[in-house]
mmCIF file of C-alpha atoms in Angstrom:
data_model
loop_
_atom_site.group_PDB
_atom_site.id
_atom_site.type_symbol
_atom_site.label_atom_id
_atom_site.label_comp_id
_atom_site.label_asym_id
_atom_site.label_seq_id
_atom_site.Cartn_x
_atom_site.Cartn_y
_atom_site.Cartn_z
ATOM 1 C CA MET D 14 -0.080 -0.167 0.104
ATOM 2 C CA GLY D 15 1.136 3.378 -0.829
ATOM 3 C CA ALA D 16 1.789 6.413 1.720
ATOM 4 C CA ILE D 17 -0.512 8.995 1.582
ATOM 5 C CA THR D 18 0.750 12.613 1.411
ATOM 6 C CA ARG D 19 -0.564 15.842 2.261
ATOM 7 C CA ILE D 20 -0.939 18.415 -0.422
ATOM 8 C CA ALA D 21 -2.488 21.876 0.008
ATOM 9 C CA VAL D 22 -5.388 22.927 -1.270
ATOM 10 C CA GLY D 23 -5.185 23.968 -4.710
ATOM 11 C CA GLU D 24 -1.725 22.613 -4.946
ATOM 12 C CA THR D 25 -0.751 20.015 -7.478
ATOM 13 C CA SER D 26 1.867 17.203 -6.714
ATOM 14 C CA GLU D 27 4.099 18.710 -9.163
ATOM 15 C CA GLU D 28 4.209 21.925 -7.337
ATOM 16 C CA ARG D 29 4.846 20.240 -3.883
ATOM 17 C CA GLY D 30 8.365 19.281 -4.818
ATOM 18 C CA ARG D 31 9.355 22.686 -6.120
ATOM 19 C CA LYS D 32 11.099 25.354 -3.977
ATOM 20 C CA ARG D 33 8.705 28.435 -3.246
ATOM 21 C CA PHE D 34 11.668 30.951 -2.329
ATOM 22 C CA ARG D 35 15.004 30.623 -3.946
ATOM 23 C CA SER D 36 17.827 31.153 -1.216
ATOM 24 C CA ALA D 37 20.132 31.887 -3.946
ATOM 25 C CA THR D 38 18.402 35.182 -4.880
ATOM 26 C CA ARG D 39 18.698 36.494 -1.494
ATOM 27 C CA THR D 40 21.504 38.870 -0.867
ATOM 28 C CA GLN D 41 23.711 37.798 2.233
ATOM 29 C CA LEU D 42 25.174 40.796 4.237
ATOM 30 C CA ALA D 43 28.802 40.802 5.100
ATOM 31 C CA PRO D 44 29.213 39.826 8.606
ATOM 32 C CA ASP D 45 30.536 43.530 9.655
ATOM 33 C CA VAL D 46 27.167 45.202 8.275
ATOM 34 C CA HIS D 47 24.933 42.699 9.636
ATOM 35 C CA ALA D 48 26.899 43.445 13.048
ATOM 36 C CA ARG D 49 26.275 47.165 12.591
ATOM 37 C CA GLN D 50 22.721 46.885 11.517
ATOM 38 C CA SER D 51 21.642 44.559 14.508
ATOM 39 C CA ARG D 52 23.618 47.126 17.381
ATOM 40 C CA ILE D 53 22.005 49.985 15.618
ATOM 41 C CA ALA D 54 18.435 48.453 15.707
ATOM 42 C CA LEU D 55 18.886 47.086 19.153
ATOM 43 C CA LEU D 56 20.120 50.872 20.192
ATOM 44 C CA ALA D 57 16.703 52.232 18.477
ATOM 45 C CA PHE D 58 14.372 49.644 20.045
ATOM 46 C CA GLN D 59 15.968 50.471 23.348
ATOM 47 C CA SER D 60 15.907 54.293 22.768
ATOM 48 C CA PHE D 61 12.303 54.731 21.601
ATOM 49 C CA PRO D 62 9.081 54.000 23.801
ATOM 50 C CA ASP D 63 7.724 51.331 21.346
ATOM 51 C CA ARG D 64 8.928 49.525 18.181
ATOM 52 C CA GLU D 65 6.842 51.325 16.008
ATOM 53 C CA ALA D 66 8.620 54.598 16.720
ATOM 54 C CA ALA D 67 12.191 52.980 16.577
ATOM 55 C CA LEU D 68 11.109 51.394 13.185
ATOM 56 C CA LEU D 69 9.939 54.859 11.850
ATOM 57 C CA PHE D 70 13.314 56.333 13.213
ATOM 58 C CA LEU D 71 15.519 53.770 11.544
ATOM 59 C CA ASN D 72 13.704 53.469 8.337
ATOM 60 C CA GLY D 73 12.671 57.173 7.754
ATOM 61 C CA ASP D 74 14.938 59.838 5.810
ATOM 62 C CA ASP D 75 16.860 61.674 7.947
ATOM 63 C CA ASP D 76 18.420 64.959 6.792
ATOM 64 C CA ALA D 77 21.086 65.395 9.664
ATOM 65 C CA LEU D 78 22.447 61.936 8.789
ATOM 66 C CA GLY D 79 22.144 62.037 5.074
ATOM 67 C CA GLY D 80 19.715 59.189 4.541
ATOM 68 C CA ARG D 81 17.939 56.613 6.173
ATOM 69 C CA PRO D 82 19.574 55.965 9.634
ATOM 70 C CA ILE D 83 19.780 52.030 9.092
ATOM 71 C CA ASP D 84 21.531 52.632 5.607
ATOM 72 C CA VAL D 85 24.046 55.091 7.361
ATOM 73 C CA ALA D 86 24.844 52.649 9.887
ATOM 74 C CA SER D 87 24.965 49.957 7.511
ATOM 75 C CA ALA D 88 27.739 51.741 5.203
ATOM 76 C CA SER D 89 30.552 51.983 7.888
ATOM 77 C CA GLU D 90 31.516 51.922 11.266
ATOM 78 C CA ALA D 91 31.747 55.566 11.475
ATOM 79 C CA GLY D 92 28.228 55.843 10.159
ATOM 80 C CA ALA D 93 26.804 53.639 12.976
ATOM 81 C CA GLY D 94 28.646 56.087 15.472
ATOM 82 C CA ARG D 95 26.944 58.713 13.933
ATOM 83 C CA VAL D 96 23.434 57.341 14.071
ATOM 84 C CA ALA D 97 24.204 55.926 17.783
ATOM 85 C CA ALA D 98 24.954 59.635 18.617
ATOM 86 C CA ALA D 99 21.588 60.772 17.142
ATOM 87 C CA LEU D 100 19.880 58.389 19.135
ATOM 88 C CA ARG D 101 21.426 59.464 22.380
ATOM 89 C CA SER D 102 21.072 63.169 21.721
ATOM 90 C CA ARG D 103 17.457 62.578 20.962
ATOM 91 C CA GLY D 104 17.204 61.571 24.820
ATOM 92 C CA GLY D 105 17.336 57.810 24.208
ATOM 93 C CA HIS D 106 18.500 55.958 27.401
ATOM 94 C CA ALA D 107 20.554 53.339 25.871
ATOM 95 C CA ALA D 108 24.155 53.230 25.551
ATOM 96 C CA SER D 109 25.979 51.947 22.717
#
C-alpha cells in the first residue's frame, strides 16, 4: 500500500516538490554590515518608547544623517557611530 501525502488545497503534486523561495537569489549581508545593523537596531529599540517609533526612525529619511539611519549605519563604522550619537542626543536612554 502506498503512503498518503498531504498536499495543500489548490496545490498539485508537481508544485509540491518545487521551492517557493530561492535562497540563491537572496542577498547575504557581510558579517560586519549585519553586526552594525543589529547593534543600531537594538539601540533604537531601547531608545524609543515602542517598536513602531524605532522602526520609523530607522527607516525614515533623516536629513541630519544624510539618509535612512539604518543605511547610514550599514555603510560604515563611522556611520554607525553617527546614528548612535543621534539616538543618544534625542534623549534615548541606551548606551552604545
